[in-house]
Coordinates of C-alpha atoms and ligand atoms in Angstrom, one line a residue:
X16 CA 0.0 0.0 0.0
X17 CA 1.0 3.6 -0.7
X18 CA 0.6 6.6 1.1
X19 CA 1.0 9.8 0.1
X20 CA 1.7 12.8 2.7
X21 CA 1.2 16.5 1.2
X22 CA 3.6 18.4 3.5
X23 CA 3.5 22.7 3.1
X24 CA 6.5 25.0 3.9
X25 CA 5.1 27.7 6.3
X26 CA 6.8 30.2 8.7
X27 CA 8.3 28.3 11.6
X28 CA 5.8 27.9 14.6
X29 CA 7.6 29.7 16.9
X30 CA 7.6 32.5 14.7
X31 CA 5.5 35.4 15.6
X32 CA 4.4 36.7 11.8
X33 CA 5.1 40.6 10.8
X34 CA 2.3 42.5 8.5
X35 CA 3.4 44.2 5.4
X36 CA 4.0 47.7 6.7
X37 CA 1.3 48.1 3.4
X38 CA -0.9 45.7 4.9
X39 CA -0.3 43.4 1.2
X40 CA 0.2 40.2 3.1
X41 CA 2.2 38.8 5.8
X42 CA 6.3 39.4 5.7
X43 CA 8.1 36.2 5.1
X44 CA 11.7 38.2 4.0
X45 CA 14.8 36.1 6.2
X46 CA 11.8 34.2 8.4
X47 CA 12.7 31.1 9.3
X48 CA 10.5 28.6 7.9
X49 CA 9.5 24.6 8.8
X50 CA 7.3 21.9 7.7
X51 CA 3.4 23.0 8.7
X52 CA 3.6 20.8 12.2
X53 CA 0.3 19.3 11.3
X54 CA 2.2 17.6 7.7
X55 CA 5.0 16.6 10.6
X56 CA 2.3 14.7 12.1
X57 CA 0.9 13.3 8.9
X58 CA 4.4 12.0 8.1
X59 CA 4.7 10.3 11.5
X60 CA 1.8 8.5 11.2
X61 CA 2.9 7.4 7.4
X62 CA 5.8 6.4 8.6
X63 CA 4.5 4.6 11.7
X64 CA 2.3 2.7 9.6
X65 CA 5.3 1.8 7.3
X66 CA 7.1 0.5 10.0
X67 CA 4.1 -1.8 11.2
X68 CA 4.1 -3.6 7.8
X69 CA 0.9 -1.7 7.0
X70 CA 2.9 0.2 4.1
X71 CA 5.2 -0.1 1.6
X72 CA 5.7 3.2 0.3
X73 CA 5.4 6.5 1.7
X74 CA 5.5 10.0 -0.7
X75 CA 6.0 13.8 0.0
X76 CA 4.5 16.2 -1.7
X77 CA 4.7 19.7 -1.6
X78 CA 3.4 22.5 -4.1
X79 CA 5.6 26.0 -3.3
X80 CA 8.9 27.8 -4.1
X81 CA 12.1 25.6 -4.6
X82 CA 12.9 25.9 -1.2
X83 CA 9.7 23.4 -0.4
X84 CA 12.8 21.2 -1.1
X85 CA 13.9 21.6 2.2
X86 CA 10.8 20.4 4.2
X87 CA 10.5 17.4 1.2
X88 CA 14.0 16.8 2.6
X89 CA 12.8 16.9 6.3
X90 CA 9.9 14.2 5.7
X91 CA 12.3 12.2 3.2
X92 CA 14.9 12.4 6.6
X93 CA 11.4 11.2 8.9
X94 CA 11.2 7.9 7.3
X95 CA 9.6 8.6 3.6
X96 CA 11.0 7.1 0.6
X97 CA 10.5 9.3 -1.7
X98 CA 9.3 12.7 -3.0
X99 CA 7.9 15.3 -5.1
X100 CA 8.4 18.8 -6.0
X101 CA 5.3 20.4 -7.8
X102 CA 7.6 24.3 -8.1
X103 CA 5.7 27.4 -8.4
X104 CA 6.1 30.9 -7.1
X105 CA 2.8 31.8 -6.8
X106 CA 0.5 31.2 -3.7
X107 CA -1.6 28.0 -4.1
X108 CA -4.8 28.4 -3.1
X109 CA -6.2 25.6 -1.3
X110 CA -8.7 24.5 -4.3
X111 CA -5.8 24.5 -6.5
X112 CA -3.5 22.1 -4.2
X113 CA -6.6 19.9 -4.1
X114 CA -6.5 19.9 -8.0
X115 CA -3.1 19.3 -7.8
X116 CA -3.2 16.4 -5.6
X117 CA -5.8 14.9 -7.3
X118 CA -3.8 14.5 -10.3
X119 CA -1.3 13.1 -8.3
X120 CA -3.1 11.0 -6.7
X121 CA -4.0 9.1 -9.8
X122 CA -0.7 8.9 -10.8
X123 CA 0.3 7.3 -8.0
X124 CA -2.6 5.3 -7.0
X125 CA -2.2 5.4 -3.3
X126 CA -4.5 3.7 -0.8
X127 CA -4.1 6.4 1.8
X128 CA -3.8 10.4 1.7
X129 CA -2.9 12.0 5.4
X130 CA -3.0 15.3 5.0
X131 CA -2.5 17.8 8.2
X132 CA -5.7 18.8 9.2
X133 CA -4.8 22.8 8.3
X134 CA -1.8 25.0 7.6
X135 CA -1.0 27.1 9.9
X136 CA -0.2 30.2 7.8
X137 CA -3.5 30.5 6.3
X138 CA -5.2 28.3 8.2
X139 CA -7.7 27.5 5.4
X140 CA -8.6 23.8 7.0
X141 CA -10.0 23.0 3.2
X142 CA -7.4 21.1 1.1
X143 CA -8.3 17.8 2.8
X144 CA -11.6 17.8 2.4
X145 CA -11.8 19.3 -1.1
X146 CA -9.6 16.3 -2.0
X147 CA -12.3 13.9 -0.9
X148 CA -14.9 15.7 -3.0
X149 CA -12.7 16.0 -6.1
X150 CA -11.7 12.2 -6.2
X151 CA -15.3 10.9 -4.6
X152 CA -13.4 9.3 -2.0
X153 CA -14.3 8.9 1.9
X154 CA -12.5 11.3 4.8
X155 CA -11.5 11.1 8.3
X156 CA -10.8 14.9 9.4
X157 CA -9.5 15.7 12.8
X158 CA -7.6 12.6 13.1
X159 CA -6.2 11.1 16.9
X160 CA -5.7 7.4 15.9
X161 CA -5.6 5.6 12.6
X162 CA -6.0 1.8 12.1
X163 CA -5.8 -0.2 8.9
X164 CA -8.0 -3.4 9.0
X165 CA -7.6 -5.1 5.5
X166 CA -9.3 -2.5 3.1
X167 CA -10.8 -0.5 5.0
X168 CA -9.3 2.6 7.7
X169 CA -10.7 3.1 11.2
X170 CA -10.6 7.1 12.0
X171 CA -11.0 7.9 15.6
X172 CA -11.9 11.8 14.9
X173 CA -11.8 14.7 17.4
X174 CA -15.1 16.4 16.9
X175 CA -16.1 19.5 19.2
X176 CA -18.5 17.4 21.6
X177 CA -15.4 14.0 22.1
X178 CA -14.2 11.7 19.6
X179 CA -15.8 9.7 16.5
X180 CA -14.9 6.8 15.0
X181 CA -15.7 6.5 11.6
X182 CA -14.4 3.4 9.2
X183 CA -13.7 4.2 5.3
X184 CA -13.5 2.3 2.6
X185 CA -9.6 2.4 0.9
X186 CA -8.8 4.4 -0.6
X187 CA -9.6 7.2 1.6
X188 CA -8.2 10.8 3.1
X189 CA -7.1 11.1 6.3
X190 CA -6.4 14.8 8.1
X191 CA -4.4 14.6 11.3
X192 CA -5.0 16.4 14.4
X193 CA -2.8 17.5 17.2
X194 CA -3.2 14.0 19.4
X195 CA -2.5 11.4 16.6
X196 CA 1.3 11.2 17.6
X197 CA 4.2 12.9 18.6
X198 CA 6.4 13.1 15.5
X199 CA 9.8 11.9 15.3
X200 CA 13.4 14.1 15.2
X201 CA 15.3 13.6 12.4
X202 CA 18.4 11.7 13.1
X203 CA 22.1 13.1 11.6
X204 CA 22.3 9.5 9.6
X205 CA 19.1 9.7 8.5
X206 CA 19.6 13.4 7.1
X207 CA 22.3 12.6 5.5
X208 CA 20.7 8.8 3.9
X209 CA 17.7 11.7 3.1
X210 CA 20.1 13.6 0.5
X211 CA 20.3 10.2 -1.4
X212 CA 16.2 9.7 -1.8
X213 CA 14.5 10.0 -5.1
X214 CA 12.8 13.9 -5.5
X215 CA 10.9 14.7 -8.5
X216 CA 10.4 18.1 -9.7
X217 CA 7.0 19.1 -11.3
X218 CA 5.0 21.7 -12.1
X219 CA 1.5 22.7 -12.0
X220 CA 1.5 22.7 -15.6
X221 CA 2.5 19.1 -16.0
X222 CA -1.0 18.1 -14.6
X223 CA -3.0 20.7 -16.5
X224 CA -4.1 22.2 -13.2
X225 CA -4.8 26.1 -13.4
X226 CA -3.5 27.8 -10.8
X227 CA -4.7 31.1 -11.0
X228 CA -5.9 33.0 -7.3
X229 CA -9.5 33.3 -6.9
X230 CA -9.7 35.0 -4.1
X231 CA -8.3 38.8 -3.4
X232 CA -7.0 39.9 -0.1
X233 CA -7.9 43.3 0.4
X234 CA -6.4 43.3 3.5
X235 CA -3.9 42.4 6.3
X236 CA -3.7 43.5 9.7
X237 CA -2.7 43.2 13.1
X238 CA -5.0 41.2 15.5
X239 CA -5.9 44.1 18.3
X240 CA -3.6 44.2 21.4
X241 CA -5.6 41.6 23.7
X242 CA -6.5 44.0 27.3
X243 CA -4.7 43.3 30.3
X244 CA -6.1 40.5 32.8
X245 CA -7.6 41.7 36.4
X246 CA -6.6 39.9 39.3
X247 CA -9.9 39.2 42.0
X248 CA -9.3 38.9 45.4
X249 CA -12.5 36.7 46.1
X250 CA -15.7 34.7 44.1
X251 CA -18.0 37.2 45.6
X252 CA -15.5 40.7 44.0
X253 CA -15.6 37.9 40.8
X254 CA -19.6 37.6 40.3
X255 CA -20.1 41.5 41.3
X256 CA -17.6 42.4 38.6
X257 CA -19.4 39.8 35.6
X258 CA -22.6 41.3 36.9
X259 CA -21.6 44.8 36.6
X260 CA -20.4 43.4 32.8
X261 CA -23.9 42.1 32.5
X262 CA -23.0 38.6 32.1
X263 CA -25.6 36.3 33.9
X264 CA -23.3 34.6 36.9
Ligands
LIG10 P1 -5.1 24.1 4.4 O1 -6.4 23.6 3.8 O2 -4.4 25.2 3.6 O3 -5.3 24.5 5.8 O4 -4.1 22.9 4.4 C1 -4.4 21.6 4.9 C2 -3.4 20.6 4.5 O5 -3.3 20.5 3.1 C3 -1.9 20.9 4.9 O6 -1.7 20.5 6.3 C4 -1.1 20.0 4.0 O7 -1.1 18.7 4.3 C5 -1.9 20.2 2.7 N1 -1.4 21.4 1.9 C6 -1.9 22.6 1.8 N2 -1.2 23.4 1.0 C7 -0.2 22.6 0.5 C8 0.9 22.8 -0.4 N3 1.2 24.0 -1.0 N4 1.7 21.8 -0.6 C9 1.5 20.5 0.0 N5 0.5 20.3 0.8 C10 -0.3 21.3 1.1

């Protein structure tokens, strides 16, 4: 079985993003930049099932600037075999990866997608899900445990009210969620064995896919400056205060 894991290059997490002093879009000139941490995750669990004898192959995937090489190279050093480079400058829009993906997906043929469940520099949560609808193939969003049982997937999902278990049908899309593991450093030896593994480059052309934005941001800004906390010195100072707020305590 093959699974293929769509991994995005997005400013680090620990990164606190800078507006455009023209408010164009968010400054990513000399940021340091890392493998979305939910495609980390996705990559773990591809792997993990790998190394259970549940896979044979895993791919990476990622649609962005040349230096996407980079976190290709990152999942390639994680455990995946091998991967490809679909290069464009532009900014993908989250239909348009779908498209992309979908064409590469029946290239490939594989029996699993694991997408992350959003990126966390637009935080669109949409590519997954409009992957499922392009190909007519079943999804389990919001992932926390995966389990392969013959030809068919068992999703554990974390919905707002708990968790639910749905079972798909293979070929199927999974999106994973903070809880499905903790992902795996790369090793020195395995960075290095990384430099060796097959990568593809591509572009969006090669799979007819049109690329062009369909949205327009007219805007970026600055989230307002949250208030400063008050400290209470009792429940009773606490209720008069949310009362005074008009908030029913
Ligand atoms: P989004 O819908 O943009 O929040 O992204 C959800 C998931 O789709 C990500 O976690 C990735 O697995 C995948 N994805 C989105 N954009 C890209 C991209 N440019 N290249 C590869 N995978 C992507």
């Amino acid at each position: 079985m093959k699974i293929l894991v769509p991994v995005k290059r997005v400013i680090d997490y620990n990164v606190k993003p800078r507006v455009k002093p023209d408010g164009s879009g968010v400054d990513i000139a000399n940021v340091k930049m890392s493998m979305n941490p939910f495609d980390e995750i996705a990559v773990e669990e591809a792997v993990r099932l790998k190394e259970a004898g549940k896979a044979d192959e895993v791919i990476a995937v990622s649609i962005g600037a040349p230096k996407s090489k980079d976190v290709l190279r990152t999942a390639l050093a994680m455990g995946a075999d091998r991967a490809i480079l679909i290069q464009t400058e532009a900014e993908v829009e989250p239909l348009a990866v779908a498209k992309i993906l979908k064409a590469v997906a029946a290239e490939e043929n594989p029996q699993l997608i694991i997408l992350g469940k959003q990126a966390i520099d637009d935080d669109s949560n949409q590519t997954g899900q409009m992957l499922a609808a392009l190909i007519d193939r079943p999804q389990g969003t919001f992932a926390s445990k995966v389990e392969i049982d013959g030809d068919h997937v068992t999703v554990t999902r974390e919905v707002d009210d708990g968790l639910e278990t749905v079972k798909l049908a293979l070929p199927a899309i999974v999106t994973a969620d903070l809880r499905l593991n903790e992902p795996r450093y790369a090793s020195l030896p395995n960075i290095m064995k990384a430099k060796k593994k097959p990568m593809d480059e591509k572009t969006p052309e090669d799979y007819g896919v049109d690329i062009t934005a369909r949205l327009k941001t007219l805007k970026v800004a600055e989230p307002p400056v949250r208030q400063a906390g008050e400290k209470v010195g009792s429940v009773d100072e606490l209720v008069a205060k949310l009362k005074a707020l008009g908030v029913n305590a």
